[in-house]
Coordinates of C-alpha atoms in Angstrom, one line a residue:
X1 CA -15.1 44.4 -25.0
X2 CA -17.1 47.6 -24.8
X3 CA -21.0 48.4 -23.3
X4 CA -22.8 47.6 -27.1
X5 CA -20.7 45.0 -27.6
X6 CA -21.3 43.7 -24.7
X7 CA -25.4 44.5 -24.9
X8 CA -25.3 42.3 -28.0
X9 CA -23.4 39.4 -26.2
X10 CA -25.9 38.9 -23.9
X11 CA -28.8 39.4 -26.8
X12 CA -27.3 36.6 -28.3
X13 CA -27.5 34.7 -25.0
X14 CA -31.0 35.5 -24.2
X15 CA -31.9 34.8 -27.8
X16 CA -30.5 31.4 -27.4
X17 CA -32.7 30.5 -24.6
X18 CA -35.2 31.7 -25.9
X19 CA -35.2 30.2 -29.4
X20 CA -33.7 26.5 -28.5
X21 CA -35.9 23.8 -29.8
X22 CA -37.8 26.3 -31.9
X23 CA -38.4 25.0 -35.8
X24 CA -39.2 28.6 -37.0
X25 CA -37.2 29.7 -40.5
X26 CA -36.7 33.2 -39.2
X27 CA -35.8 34.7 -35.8
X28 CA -36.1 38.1 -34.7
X29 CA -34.7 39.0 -30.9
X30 CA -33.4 41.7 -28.7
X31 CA -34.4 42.9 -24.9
X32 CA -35.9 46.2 -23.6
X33 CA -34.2 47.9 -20.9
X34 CA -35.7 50.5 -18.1
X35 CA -34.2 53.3 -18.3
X36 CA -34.4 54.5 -15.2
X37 CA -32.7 58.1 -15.9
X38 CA -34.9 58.7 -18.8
X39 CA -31.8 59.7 -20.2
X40 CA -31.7 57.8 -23.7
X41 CA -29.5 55.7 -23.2
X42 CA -28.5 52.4 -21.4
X43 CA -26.3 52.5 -18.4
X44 CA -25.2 50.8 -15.2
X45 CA -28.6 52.4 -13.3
X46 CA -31.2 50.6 -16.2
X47 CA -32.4 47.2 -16.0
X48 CA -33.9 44.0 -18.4
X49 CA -37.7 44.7 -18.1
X50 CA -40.4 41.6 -18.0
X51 CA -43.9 42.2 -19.2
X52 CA -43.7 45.2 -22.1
X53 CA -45.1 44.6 -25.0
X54 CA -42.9 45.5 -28.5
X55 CA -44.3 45.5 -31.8
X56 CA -42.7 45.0 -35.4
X57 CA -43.3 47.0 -38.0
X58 CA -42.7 46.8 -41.8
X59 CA -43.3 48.9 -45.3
X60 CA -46.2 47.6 -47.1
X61 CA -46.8 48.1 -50.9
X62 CA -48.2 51.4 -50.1
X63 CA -45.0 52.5 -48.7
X64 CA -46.7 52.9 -44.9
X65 CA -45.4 50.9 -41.7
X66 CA -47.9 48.5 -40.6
X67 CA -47.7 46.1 -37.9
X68 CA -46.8 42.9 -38.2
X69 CA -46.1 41.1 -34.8
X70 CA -46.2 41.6 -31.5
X71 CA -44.6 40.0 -28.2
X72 CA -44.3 40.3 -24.9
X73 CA -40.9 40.6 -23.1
X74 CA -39.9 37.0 -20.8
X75 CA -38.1 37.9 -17.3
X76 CA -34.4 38.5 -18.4
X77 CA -36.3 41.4 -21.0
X78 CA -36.1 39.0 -24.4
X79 CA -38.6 38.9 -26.8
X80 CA -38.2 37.0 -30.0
X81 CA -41.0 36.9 -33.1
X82 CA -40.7 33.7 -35.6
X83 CA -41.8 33.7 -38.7
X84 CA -42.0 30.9 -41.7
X85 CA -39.6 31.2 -44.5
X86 CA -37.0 34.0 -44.9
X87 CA -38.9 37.6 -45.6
X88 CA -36.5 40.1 -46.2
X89 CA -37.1 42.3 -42.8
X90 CA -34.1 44.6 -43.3
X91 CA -36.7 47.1 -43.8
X92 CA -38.5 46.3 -40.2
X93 CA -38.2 48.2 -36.8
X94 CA -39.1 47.4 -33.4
X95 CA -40.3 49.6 -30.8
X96 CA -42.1 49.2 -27.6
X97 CA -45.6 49.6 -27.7
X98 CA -47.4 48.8 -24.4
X99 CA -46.8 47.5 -21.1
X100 CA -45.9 48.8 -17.7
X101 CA -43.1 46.3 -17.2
X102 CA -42.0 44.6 -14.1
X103 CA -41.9 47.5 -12.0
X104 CA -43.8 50.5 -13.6
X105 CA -41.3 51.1 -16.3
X106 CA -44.0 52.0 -18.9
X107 CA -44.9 55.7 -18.9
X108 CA -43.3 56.3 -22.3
X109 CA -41.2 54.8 -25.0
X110 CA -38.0 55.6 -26.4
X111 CA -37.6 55.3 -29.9
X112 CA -37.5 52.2 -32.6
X113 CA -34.4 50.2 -33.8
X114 CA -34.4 49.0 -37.2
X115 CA -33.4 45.4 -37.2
X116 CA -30.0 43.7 -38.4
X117 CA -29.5 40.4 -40.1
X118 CA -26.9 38.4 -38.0
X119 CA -26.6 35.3 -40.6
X120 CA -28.5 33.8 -43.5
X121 CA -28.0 29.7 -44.0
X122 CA -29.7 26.7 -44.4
X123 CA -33.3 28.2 -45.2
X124 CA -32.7 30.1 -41.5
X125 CA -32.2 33.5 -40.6
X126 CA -31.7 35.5 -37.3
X127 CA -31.9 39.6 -36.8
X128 CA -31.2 41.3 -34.0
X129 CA -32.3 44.7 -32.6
X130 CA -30.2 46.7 -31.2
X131 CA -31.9 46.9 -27.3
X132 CA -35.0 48.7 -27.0
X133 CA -35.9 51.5 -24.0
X134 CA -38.9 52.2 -22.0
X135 CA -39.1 54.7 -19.4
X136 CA -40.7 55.2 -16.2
X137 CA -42.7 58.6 -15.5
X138 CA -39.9 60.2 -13.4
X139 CA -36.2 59.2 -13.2
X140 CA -34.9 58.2 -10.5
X141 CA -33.6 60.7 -7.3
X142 CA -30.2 58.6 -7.7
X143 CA -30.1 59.6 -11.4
X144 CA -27.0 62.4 -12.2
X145 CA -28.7 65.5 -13.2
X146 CA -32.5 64.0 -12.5
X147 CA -34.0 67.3 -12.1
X148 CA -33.0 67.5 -15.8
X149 CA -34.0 64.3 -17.7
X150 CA -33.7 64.2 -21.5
X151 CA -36.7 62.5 -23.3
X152 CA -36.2 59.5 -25.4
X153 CA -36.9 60.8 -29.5
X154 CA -39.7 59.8 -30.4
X155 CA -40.0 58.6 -34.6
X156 CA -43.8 59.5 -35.3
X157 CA -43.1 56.8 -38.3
X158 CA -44.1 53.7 -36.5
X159 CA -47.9 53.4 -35.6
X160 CA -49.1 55.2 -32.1
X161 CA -49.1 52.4 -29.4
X162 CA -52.7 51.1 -28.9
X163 CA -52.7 52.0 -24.9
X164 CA -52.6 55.0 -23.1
X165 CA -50.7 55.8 -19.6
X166 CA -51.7 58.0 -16.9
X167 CA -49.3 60.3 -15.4
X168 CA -48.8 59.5 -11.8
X169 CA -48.9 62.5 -9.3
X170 CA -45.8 64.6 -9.5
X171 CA -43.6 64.1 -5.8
X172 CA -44.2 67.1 -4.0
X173 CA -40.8 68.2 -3.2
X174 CA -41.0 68.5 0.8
X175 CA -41.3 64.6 0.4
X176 CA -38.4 62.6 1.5
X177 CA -37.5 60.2 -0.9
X178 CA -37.4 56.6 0.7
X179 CA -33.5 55.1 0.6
X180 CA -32.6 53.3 -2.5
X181 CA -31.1 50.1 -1.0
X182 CA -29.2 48.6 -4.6
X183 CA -27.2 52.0 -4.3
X184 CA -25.9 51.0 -1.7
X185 CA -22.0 49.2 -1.5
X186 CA -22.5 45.3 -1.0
X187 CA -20.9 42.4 -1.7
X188 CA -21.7 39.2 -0.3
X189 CA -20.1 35.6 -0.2
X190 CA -22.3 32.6 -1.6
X191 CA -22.8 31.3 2.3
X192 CA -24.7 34.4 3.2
X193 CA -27.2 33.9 0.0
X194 CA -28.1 30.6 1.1
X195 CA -29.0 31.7 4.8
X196 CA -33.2 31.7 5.4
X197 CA -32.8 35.2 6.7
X198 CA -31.9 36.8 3.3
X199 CA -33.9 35.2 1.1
X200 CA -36.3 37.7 1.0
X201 CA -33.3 40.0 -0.8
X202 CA -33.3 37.9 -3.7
X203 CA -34.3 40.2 -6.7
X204 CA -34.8 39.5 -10.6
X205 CA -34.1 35.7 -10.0
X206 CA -36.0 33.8 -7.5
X207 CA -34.4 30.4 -5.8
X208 CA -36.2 28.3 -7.8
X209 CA -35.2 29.9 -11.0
X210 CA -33.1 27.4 -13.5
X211 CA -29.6 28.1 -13.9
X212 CA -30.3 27.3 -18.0
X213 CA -32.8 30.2 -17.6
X214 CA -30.5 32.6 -15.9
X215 CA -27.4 31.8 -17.2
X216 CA -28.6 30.4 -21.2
X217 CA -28.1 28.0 -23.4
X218 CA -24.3 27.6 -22.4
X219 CA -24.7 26.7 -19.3
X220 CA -27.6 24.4 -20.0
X221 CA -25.3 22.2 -21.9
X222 CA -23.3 21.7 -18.8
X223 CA -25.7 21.9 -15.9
X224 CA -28.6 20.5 -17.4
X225 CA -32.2 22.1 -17.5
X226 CA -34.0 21.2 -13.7
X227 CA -31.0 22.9 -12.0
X228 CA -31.9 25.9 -9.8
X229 CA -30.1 28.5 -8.5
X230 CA -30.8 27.2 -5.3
X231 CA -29.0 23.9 -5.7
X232 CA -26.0 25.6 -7.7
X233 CA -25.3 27.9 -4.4
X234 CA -24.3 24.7 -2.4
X235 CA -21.7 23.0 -5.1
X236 CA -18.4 22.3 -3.6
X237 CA -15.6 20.0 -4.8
X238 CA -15.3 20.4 -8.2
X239 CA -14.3 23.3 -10.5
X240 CA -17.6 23.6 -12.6
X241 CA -19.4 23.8 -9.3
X242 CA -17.4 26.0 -8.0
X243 CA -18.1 28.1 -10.6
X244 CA -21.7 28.0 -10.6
X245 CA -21.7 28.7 -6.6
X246 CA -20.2 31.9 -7.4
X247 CA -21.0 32.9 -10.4
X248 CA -24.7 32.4 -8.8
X249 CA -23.7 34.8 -6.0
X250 CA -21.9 37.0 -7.8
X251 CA -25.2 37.4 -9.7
X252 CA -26.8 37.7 -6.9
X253 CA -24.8 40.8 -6.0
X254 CA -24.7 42.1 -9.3
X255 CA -28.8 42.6 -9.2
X256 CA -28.6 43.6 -5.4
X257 CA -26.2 46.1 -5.7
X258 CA -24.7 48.9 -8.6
X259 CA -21.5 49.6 -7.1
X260 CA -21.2 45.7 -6.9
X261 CA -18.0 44.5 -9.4
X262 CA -19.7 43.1 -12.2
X263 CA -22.5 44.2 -14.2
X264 CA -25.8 41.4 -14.0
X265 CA -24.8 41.3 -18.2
X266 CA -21.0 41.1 -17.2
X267 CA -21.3 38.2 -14.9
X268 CA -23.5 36.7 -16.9
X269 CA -20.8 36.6 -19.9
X270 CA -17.9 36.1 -18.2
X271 CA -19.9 32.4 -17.0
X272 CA -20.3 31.5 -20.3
X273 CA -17.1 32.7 -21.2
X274 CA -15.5 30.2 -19.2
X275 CA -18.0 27.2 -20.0
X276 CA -16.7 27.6 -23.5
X277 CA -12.8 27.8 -22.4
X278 CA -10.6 25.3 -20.3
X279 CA -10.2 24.3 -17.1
X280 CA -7.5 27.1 -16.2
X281 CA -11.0 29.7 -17.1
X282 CA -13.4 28.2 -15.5
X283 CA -10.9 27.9 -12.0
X284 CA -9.8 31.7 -12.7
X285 CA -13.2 33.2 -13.2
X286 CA -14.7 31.1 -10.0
X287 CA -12.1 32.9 -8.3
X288 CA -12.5 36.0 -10.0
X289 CA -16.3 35.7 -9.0
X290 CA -15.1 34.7 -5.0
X291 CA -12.9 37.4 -5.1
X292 CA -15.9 39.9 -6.1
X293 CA -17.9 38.3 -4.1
X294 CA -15.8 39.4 -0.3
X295 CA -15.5 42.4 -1.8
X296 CA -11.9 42.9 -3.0
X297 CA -11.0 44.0 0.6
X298 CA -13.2 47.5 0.0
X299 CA -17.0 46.2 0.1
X300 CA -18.6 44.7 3.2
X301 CA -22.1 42.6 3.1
X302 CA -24.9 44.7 3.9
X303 CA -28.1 42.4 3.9
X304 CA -30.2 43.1 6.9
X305 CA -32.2 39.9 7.8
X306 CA -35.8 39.9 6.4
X307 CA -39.0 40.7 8.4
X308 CA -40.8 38.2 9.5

């Protein structure tokens, strides 16, 4: 399975969560990803982003986009709009229109997605967009060829978003850029996330967070919807737990760490991969997961215990 294909697994994932026990006739979903290079494009380096705003657009009878809806991104970066009926929004896009994100990912928008219709049955329909960008002022100093960015397009199409950025100050160049710590190699086994001492290196996902919330609808049909991520660190004796321990930690990693070996999207499909297979998947990918998680004999664990 390739990168896109793999961006629109998790889409549907997110979507899934964040549609279940909606009655709305039509759906439209998709995430918005930081990209951190300013590159256009989405890579290992970018990031789901919380907290941007993204606004649908559609031809009225004049011809001219107008606005439609608009919604705010949840933590894992999904959005999803509902409408009643089944309006033909083949003609729609979504772009970002506002926001600075979780972590100041908002200087400028990359450019809209015109959305897809997935399926059309029973008086329901669902489109996708293909994922959204937003980008931060600068890329980032770990970036390949940052003193270079390339801007998202822009499509001067879609109505100007309502609010304004500032520019932050440029970095002088004599300034030492602090240490990027997920750059850095680490992998680390479930027993380490569980330890007082680390907690503090807990990023995207919080202990408390639900596995049905991190993980998606899958997994809430076979861990339930109170579970945390907390809880499903310390399973032992039985496959399913097992799993969960470390497909918990390997998630863990994933958002810790780059050069970790799964992706935060990969680990988070292979999970539900195996929650849909049999027994022999879901004991392979726990051990696929404990296996990632020591670090395949190359990576070593390189949490530093938390300040008081």
């Amino acid at each position: 399975m390739d990168w896109p294909d793999k961006l629109c697994f998790a889409a549907l994932l997110i979507a899934a969560a964040v549609i279940h026990g909606t009655s709305g006739d039509t759906t439209v979903t998709g995430t918005v990803f930081c990209d951190q290079c300013k590159d256009g494009q989405i890579s290992l380096f970018d990031y789901p982003l919380y907290g941007i705003k993204v606004t649908m657009a559609c031809p009225g009878s004049n011809g001219q986009l107008a606005a439609w809806r608009e919604e705010t991104t949840n933590w894992v970066g999904g959005y999803a709009m509902r409408f009643d009926g089944t309006p033909d929004l083949r003609g729609c896009y979504a772009q970002v229109s506002g926001g600075q994100g979780s972590s100041g990912c908002g200087a400028a928008a990359g450019p809209p997605k015109s959305l897809r219709l997935m399926f059309n049955m029973f008086d329901m329909e669902m489109y996708v967009v293909d994922p959204l960008i937003s980008q931060p002022a600068q890329p980032m100093s770990f970036c390949p060829g940052s003193t270079s960015p390339v801007p998202a397009p822009v499509n001067p199409a879609l109505p100007p978003p309502a609010t304004s950025f500032p520019q932050p100050p440029p970095v002088a160049r004599s300034t030492p850029l602090p240490p990027i710590p997920f750059v850095e190699a680490s992998a680390c086994p479930y027993q380490k996330w569980i330890m007082a001492e680390y907690r503090c290196h807990w990023k995207v996902v919080t202990p408390d967070t639900k596995v049905a919330v991190a993980f998606g609808l899958i997994a809430a049909q076979r861990y339930g919807t109170d579970l945390t991520l907390w809880r499903g660190l310390q399973g032992k004796g039985e496959a399913y737990r097992t799993l969960l321990r470390e497909g918990t930690a390997a998630l863990l990693n994933s958002y810790n760490s780059i050069q970790f070996a799964y992706h935060p999207l990969a680990v988070i499909e292979h999970m539900n991969w195996a929650l849909t297979g049999s027994s022999e998947q879901v004991l392979g990918t726990a051990l696929k997961f404990t296996r990632a998680n020591s670090g395949n004999a190359h990576l070593s664990c390189t949490l530093s215990p938390c300040k008081s």
